[in-house]
Short mmCIF file of C-alpha atoms in Angstrom, two decimals:
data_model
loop_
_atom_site.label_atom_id
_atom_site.label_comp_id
_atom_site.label_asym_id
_atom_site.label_seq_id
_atom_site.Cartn_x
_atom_site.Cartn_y
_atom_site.Cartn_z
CA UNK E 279 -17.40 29.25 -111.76
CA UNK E 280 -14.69 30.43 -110.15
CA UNK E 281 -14.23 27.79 -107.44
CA UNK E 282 -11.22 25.05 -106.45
CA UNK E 283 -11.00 23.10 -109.16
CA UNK E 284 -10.51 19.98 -107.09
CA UNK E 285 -11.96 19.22 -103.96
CA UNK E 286 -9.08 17.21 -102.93
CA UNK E 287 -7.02 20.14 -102.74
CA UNK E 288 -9.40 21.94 -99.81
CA UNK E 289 -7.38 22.25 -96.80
CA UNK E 290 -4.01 21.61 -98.43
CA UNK E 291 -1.37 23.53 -96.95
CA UNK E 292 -0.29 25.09 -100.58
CA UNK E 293 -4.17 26.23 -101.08
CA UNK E 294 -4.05 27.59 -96.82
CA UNK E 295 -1.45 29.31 -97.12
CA UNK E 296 -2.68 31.18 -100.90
CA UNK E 297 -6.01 31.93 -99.13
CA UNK E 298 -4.01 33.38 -96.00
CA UNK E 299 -1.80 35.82 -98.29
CA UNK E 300 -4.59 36.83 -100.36
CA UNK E 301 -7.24 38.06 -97.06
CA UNK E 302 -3.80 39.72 -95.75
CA UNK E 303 -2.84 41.43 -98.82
CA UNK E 304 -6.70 42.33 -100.56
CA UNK E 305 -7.62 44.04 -96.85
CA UNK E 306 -4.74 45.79 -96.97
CA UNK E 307 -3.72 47.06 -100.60
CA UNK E 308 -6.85 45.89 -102.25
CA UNK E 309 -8.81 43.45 -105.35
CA UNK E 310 -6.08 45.33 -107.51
CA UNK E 311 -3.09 43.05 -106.06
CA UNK E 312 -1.67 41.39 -108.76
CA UNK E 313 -1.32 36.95 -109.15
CA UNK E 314 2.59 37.47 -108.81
CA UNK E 315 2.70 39.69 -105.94
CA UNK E 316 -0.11 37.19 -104.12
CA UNK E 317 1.90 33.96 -105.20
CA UNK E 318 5.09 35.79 -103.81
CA UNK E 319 3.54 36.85 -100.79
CA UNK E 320 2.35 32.94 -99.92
CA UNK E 321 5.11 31.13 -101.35
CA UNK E 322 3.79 29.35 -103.99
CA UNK E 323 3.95 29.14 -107.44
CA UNK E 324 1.96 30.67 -110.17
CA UNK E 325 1.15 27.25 -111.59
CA UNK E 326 0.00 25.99 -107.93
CA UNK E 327 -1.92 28.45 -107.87
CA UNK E 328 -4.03 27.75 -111.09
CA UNK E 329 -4.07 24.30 -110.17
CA UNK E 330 -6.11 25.14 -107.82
CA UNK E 331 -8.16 27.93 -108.74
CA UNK E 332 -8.97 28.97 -112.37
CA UNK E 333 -8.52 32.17 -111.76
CA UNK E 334 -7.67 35.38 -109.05
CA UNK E 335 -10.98 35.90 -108.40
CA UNK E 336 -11.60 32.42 -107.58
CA UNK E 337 -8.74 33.11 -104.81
CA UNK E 338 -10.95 36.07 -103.54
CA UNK E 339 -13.77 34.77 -103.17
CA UNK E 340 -12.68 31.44 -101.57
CA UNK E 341 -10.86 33.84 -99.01
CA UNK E 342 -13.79 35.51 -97.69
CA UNK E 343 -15.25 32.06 -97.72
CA UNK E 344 -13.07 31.23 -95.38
CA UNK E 345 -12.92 34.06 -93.33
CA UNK E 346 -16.61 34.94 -93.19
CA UNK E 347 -17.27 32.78 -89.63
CA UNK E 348 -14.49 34.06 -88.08
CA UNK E 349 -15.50 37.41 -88.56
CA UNK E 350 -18.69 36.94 -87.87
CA UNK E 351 -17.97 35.37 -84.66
CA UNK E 352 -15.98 38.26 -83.73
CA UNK E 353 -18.78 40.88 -83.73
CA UNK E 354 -21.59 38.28 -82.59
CA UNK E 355 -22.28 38.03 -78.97
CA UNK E 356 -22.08 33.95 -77.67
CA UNK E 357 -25.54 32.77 -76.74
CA UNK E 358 -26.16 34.15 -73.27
CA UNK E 359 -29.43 35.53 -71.58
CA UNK E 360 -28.54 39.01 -72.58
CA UNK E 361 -31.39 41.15 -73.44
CA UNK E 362 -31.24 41.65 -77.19
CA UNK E 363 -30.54 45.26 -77.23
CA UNK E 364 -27.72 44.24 -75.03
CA UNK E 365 -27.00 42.13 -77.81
CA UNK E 366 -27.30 44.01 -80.72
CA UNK E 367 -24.99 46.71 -79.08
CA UNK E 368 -22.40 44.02 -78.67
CA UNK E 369 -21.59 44.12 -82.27
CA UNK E 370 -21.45 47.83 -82.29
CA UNK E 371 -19.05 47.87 -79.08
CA UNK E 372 -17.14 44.96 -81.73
CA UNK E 373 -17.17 47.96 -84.39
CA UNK E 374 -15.74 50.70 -82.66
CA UNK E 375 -12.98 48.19 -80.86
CA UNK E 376 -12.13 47.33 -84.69
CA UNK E 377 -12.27 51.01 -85.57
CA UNK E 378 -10.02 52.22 -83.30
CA UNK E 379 -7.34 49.88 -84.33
CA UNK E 380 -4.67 51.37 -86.78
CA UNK E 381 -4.53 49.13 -89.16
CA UNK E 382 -8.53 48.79 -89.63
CA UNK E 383 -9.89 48.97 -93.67
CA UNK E 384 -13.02 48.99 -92.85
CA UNK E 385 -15.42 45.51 -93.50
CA UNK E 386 -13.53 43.28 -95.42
CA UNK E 387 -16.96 42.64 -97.22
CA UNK E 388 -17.83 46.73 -97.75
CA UNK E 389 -14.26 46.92 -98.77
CA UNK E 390 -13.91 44.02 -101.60
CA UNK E 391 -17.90 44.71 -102.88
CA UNK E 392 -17.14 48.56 -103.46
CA UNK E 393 -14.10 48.15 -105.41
CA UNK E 394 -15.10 45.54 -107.47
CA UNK E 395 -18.49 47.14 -108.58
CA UNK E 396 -19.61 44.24 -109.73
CA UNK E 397 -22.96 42.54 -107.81
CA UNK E 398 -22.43 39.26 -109.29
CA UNK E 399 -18.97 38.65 -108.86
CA UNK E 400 -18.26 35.23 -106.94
CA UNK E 401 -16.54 37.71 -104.31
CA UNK E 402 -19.46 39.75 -104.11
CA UNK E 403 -22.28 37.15 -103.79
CA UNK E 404 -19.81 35.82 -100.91
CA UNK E 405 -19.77 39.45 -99.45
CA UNK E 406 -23.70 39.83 -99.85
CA UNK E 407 -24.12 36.27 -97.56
CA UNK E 408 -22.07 37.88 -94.88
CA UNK E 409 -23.73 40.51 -94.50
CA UNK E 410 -26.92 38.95 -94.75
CA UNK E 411 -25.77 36.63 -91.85
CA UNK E 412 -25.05 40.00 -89.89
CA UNK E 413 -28.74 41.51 -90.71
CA UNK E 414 -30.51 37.76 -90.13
CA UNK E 415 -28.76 38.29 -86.18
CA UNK E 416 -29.90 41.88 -86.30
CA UNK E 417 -33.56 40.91 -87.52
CA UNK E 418 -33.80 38.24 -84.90
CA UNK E 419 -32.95 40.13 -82.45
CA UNK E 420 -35.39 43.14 -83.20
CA UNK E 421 -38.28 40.09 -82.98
CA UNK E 422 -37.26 39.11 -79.52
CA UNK E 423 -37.28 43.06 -78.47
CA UNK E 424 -40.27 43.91 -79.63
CA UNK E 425 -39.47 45.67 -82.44
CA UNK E 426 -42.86 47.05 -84.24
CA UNK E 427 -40.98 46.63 -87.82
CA UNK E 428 -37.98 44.06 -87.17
CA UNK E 429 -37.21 43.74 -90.77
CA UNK E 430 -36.52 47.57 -91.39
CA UNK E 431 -34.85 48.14 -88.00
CA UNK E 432 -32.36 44.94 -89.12
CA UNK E 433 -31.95 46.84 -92.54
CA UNK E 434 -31.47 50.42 -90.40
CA UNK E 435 -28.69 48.50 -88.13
CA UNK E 436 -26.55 46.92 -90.85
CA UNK E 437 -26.68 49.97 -92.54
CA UNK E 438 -25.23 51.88 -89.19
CA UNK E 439 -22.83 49.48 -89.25
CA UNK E 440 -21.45 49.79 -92.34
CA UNK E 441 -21.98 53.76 -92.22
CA UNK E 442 -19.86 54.10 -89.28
CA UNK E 443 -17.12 51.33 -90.79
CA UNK E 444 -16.84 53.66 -93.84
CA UNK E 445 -16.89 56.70 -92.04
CA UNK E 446 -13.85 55.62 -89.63
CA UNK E 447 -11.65 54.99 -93.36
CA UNK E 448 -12.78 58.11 -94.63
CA UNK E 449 -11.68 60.03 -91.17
CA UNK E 450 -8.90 57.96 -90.66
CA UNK E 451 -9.74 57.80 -86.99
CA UNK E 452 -11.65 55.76 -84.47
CA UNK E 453 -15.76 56.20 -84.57
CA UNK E 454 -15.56 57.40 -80.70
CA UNK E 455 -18.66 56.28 -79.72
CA UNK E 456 -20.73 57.73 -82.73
CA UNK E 457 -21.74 53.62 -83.70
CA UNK E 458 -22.84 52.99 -80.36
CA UNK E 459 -25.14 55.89 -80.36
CA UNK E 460 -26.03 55.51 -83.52
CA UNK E 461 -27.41 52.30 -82.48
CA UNK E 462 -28.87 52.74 -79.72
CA UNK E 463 -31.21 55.64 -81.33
CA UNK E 464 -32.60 53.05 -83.63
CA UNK E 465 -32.84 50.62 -80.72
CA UNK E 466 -35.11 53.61 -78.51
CA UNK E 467 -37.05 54.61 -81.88
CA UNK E 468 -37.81 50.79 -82.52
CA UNK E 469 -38.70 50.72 -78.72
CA UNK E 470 -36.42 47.87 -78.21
CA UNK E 471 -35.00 48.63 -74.47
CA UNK E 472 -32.81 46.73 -72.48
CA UNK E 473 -35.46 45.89 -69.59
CA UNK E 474 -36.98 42.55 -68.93
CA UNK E 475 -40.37 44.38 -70.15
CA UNK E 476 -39.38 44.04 -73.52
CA UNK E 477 -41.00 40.64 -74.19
CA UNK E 478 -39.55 37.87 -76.27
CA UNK E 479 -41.96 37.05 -78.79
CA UNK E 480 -40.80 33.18 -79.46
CA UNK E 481 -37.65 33.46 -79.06
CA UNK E 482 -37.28 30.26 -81.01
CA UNK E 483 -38.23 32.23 -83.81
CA UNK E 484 -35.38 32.72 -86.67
CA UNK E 485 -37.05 34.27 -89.27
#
């Protein structure tokens, strides 16, 4: 609905640089930016702009699209023979590293889905995949621990992580630690531990 209207026009340098003003400026003053102050900020027109997407939500969503991997890669450890608590605590050492930085908004997918209010928004159904893709890791982790429940313990995590994201806004201060532990209780209640006696079951398993 509200995608590029031509798919000649992905990767154009016009449409890059609209995509790269609009993550910049809708993590850091929010969905409420206006078209002229986005245009302005990347240098193009207002009539490039439409060209290219119908509309600014189009320009939203397409720039969590695009920034959705990168992100994730961030907070995702590389495949290594970690144990998967080790693992999963990876992304919450990610957290409070983000957390503690001053210019940190919290997610960029908490962030856009909260203002917008608005579950089936082409920004929010991008948002919901992300995070998804964060509790999927989480989940498939949990399996190779052990993890009696893996399912709710990947629902518990994502919801730690986006606690303690909200909570460092709110505060307007690093987490200090609190995401970590946070963690690593649900970790020691799930009885996923970070010796070799936590068994992975298939760890070809992805859910």
């Amino acid at each position: 609905m509200t995608q590029a209207t031509s798919t000649a026009t992905a990767g154009s340098p016009t449409r890059d640089r609209l995509l790269d003003a609009a993550a910049e400026l809708f993590y850091r003053e929010g969905v409420g930016v206006g078209v002229e102050a986005l245009c302005r900020v990347a240098g193009v027109s207002k009539r490039s702009m439409y060209q290219l997407f119908d509309s600014k939500d189009g320009v939203l969503a397409a720039s969590l699209e695009r920034s959705a991997p990168a992100y994730l890669a961030f907070l995702l450890p590389p495949d290594d023979d970690r144990p998967p608590r080790d693992r999963v605590l990876h992304v919450f050492e990610r957290l409070e590293e983000m957390a503690a930085r001053p210019d940190y908004r919290g997610c960029p997918f908490v962030a856009v889905t909260a203002e917008l209010k608005a579950p089936d928004h082409p920004a929010s159904l991008v948002a919901r995949r992300s995070k998804d893709a964060l509790t999927a890791f989480f989940r498939q982790e949990a399996e190779r621990g052990g993890a009696g429940d893996p399912e709710l313990l990947a629902r518990q995590l994502t919801v730690a992580f986006d606690g303690s994201g909200v909570r460092a806004v709110m505060q307007g201060q690093g987490l200090g630690g609190l995401a970590l532990a946070t963690a690593a209780a649900l970790l020691d209640a799930a009885g996923v531990n970070g010796g070799d006696d936590a068994e992975r079951r298939g760890p070809e398993t992805s859910g």
